[in-house]
PDB file of C-alpha atoms in Angstrom:
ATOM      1  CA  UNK M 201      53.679 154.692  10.852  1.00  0.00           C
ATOM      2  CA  UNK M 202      52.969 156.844  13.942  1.00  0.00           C
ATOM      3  CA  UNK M 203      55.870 156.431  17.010  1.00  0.00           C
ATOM      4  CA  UNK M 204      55.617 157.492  20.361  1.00  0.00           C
ATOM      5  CA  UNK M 205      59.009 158.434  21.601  1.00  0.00           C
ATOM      6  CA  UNK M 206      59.684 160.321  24.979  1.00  0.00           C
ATOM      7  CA  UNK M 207      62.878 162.235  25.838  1.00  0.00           C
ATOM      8  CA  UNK M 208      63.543 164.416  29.005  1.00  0.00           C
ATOM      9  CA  UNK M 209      66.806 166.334  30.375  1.00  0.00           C
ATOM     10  CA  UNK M 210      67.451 165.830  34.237  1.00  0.00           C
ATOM     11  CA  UNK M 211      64.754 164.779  36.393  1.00  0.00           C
ATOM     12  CA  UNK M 212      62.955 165.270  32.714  1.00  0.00           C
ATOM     13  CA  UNK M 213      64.400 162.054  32.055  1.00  0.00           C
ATOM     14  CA  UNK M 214      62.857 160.375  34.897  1.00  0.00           C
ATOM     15  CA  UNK M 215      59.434 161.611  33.893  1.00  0.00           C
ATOM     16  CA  UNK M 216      60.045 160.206  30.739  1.00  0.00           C
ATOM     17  CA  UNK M 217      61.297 156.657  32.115  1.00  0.00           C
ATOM     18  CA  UNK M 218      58.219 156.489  34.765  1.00  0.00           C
ATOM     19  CA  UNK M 219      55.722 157.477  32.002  1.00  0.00           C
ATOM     20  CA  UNK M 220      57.430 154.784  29.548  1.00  0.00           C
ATOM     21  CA  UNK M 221      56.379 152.172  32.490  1.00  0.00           C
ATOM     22  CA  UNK M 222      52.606 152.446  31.830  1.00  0.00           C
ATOM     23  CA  UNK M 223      52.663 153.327  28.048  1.00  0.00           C
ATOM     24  CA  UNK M 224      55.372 151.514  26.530  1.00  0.00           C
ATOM     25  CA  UNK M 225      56.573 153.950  23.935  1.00  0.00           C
ATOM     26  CA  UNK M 226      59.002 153.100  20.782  1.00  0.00           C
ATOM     27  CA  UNK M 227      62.316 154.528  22.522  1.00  0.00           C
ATOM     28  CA  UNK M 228      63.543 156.213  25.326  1.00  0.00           C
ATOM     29  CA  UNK M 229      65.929 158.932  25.682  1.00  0.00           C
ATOM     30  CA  UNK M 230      67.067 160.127  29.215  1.00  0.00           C
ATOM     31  CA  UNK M 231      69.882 162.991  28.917  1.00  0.00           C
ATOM     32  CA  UNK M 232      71.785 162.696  32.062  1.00  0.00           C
ATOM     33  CA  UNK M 233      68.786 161.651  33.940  1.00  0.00           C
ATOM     34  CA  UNK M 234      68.227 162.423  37.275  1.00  0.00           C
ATOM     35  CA  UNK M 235      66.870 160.096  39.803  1.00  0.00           C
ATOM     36  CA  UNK M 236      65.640 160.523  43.731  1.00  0.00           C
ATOM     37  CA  UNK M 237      63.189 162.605  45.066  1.00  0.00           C
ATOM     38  CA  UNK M 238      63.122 165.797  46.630  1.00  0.00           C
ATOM     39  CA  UNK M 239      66.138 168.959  46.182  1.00  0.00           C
ATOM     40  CA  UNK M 240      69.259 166.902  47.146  1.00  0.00           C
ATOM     41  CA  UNK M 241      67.976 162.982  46.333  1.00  0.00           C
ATOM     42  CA  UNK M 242      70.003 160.143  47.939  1.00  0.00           C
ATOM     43  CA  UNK M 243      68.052 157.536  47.085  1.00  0.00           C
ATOM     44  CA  UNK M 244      67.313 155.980  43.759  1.00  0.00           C
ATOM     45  CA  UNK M 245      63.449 155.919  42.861  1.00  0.00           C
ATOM     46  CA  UNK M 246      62.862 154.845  38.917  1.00  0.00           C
ATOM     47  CA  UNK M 247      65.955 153.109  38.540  1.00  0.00           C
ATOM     48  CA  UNK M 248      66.039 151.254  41.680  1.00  0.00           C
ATOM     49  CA  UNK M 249      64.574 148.320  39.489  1.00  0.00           C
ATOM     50  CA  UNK M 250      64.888 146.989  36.071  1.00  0.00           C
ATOM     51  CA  UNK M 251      62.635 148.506  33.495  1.00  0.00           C
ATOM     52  CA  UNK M 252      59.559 147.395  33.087  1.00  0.00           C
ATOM     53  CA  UNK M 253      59.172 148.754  29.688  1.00  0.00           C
ATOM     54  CA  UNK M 254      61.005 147.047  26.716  1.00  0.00           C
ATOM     55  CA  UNK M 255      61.587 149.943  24.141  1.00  0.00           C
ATOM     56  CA  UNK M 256      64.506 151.500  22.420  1.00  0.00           C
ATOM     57  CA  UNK M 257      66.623 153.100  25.133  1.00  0.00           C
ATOM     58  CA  UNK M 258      69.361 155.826  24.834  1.00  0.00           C
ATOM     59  CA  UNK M 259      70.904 156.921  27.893  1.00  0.00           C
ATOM     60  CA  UNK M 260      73.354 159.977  27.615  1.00  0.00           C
ATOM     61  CA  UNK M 261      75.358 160.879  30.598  1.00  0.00           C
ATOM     62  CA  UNK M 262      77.423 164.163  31.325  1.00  0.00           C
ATOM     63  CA  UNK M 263      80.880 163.450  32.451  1.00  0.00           C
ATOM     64  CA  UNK M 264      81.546 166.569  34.392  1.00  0.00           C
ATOM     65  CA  UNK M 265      79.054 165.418  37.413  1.00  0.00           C
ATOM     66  CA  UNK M 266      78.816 167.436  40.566  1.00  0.00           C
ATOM     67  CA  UNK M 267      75.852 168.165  42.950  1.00  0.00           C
ATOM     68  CA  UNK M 268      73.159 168.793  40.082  1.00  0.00           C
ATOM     69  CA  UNK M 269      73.617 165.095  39.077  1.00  0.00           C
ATOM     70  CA  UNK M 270      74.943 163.231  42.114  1.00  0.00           C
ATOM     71  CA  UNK M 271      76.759 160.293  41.625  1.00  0.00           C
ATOM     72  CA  UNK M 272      74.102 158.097  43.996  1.00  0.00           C
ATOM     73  CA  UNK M 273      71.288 159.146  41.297  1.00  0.00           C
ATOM     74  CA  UNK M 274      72.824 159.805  37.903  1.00  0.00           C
ATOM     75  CA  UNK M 275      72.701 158.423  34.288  1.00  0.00           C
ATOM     76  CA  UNK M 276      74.500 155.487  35.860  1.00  0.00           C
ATOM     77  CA  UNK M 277      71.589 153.869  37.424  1.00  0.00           C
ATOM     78  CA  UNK M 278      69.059 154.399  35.062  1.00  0.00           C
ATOM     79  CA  UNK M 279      71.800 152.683  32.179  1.00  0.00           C
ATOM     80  CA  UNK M 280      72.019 149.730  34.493  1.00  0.00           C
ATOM     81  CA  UNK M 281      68.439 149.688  34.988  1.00  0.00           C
ATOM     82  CA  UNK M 282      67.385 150.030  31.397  1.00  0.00           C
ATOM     83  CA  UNK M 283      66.164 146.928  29.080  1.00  0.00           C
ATOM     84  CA  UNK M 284      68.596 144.436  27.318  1.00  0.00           C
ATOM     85  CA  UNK M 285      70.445 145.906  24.407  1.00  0.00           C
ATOM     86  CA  UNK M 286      69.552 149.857  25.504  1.00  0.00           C
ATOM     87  CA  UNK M 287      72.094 152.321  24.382  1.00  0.00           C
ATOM     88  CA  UNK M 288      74.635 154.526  27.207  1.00  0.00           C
ATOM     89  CA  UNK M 289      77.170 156.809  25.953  1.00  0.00           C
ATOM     90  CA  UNK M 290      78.987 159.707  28.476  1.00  0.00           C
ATOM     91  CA  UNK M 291      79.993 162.611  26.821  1.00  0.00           C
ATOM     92  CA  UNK M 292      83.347 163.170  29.072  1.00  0.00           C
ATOM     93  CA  UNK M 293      83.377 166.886  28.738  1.00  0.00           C
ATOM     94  CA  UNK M 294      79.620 167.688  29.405  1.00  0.00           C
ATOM     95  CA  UNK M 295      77.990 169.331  32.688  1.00  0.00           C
ATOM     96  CA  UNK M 296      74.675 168.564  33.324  1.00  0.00           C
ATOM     97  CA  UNK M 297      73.319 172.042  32.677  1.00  0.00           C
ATOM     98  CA  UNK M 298      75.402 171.971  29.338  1.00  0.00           C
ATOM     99  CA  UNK M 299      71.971 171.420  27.497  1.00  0.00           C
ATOM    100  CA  UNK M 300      70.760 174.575  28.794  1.00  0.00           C
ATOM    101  CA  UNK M 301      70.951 178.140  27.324  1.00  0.00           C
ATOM    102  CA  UNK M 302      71.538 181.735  28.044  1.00  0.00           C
ATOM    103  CA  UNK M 303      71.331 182.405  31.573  1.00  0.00           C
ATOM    104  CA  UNK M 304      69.736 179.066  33.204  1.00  0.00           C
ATOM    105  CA  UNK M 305      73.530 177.606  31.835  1.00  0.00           C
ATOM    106  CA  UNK M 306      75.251 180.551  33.277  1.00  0.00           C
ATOM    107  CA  UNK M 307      74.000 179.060  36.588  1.00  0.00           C
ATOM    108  CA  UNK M 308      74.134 176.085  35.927  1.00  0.00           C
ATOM    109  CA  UNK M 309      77.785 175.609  34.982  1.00  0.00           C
ATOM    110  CA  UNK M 310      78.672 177.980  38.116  1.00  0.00           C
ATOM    111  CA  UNK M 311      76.743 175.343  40.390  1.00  0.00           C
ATOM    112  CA  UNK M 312      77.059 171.781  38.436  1.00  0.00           C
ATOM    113  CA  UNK M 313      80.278 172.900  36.722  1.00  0.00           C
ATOM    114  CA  UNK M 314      80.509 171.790  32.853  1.00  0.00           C
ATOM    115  CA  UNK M 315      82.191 172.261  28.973  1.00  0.00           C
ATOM    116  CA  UNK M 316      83.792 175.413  27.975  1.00  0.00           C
ATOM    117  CA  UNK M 317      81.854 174.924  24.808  1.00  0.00           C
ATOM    118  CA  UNK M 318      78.286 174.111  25.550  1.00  0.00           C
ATOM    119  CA  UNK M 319      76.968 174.799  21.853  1.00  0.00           C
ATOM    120  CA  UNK M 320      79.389 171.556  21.139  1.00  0.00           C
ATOM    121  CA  UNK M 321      78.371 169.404  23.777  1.00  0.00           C
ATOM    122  CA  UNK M 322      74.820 170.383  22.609  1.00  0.00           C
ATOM    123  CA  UNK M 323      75.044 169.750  19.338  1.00  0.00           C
ATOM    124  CA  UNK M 324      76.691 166.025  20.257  1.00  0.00           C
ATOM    125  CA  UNK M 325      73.515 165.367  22.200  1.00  0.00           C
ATOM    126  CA  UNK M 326      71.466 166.327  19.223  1.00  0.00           C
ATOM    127  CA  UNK M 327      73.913 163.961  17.102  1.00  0.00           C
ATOM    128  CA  UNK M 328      73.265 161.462  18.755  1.00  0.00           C
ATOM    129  CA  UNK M 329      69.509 161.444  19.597  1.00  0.00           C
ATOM    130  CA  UNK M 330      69.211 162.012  15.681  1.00  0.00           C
ATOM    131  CA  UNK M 331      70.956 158.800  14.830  1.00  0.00           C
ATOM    132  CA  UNK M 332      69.534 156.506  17.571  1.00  0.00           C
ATOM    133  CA  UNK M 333      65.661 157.534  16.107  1.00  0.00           C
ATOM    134  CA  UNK M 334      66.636 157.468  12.638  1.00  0.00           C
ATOM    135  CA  UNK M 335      65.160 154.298  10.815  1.00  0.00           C
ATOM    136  CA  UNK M 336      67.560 151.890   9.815  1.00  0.00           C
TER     137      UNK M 336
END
């Protein structure tokens, strides 16, 4: 059978979580979401209430925070906002630009800080988005 899953990195992950209010997908991943609105958010905006949306929710925060993922809107919020039984896992050595590549994570890491192995910390995320969708 056809599933609808949505997924997004950052304030990716807040698209994903507003557009899982009005369609209700299977699951829900949010890599170290960001909240707010605006360049520097200080206010909480999708997770400020429980989901409204029931489905499958995986919730992977960075460790390493910093200003790219302020502690006031980060993965934090949206796992305490999720639905019952919704999955959150912190990878304690990731930065929030650690899923990036090439240059965008050159800046990144010098801004948000993060691993000294991003490949790793990537291929953790992947890990672990794989076995949350798999069936069974």
């Amino acid at each position: 059978p056809d599933e609808l899953w949505l997924a997004g990195h950052s304030r990716g992950g807040q698209v994903a979580w507003r557009v899982a209010e009005h369609v209700g997908p299977d699951g829900v991943i949010a890599i170290d979401p960001v909240d707010g609105a605006g360049r520097r958010p200080t206010a909480l905006a999708a997770a400020a209430e429980p989901a409204t949306f029931g489905s499958r929710t995986l919730v992977i925060g960075a460790g390493v925070g910093g200003k790219c993922a302020p502690d006031v809107v980060n993965h934090r919020h949206f796992a305490a906002a999720a639905p019952p039984g919704s999955t959150h896992t912190v990878i304690a050595s990731m930065g929030h630009g650690d899923m990036l590549d090439d240059r965008p994570a050159k800046a990144s890491r010098r801004m948000c800080g993060g691993s000294t192995d991003a490949a790793h910390e990537r291929s953790t995320v992947a890990n672990l988005v794989r076995t949350f969708i798999e069936p069974g």
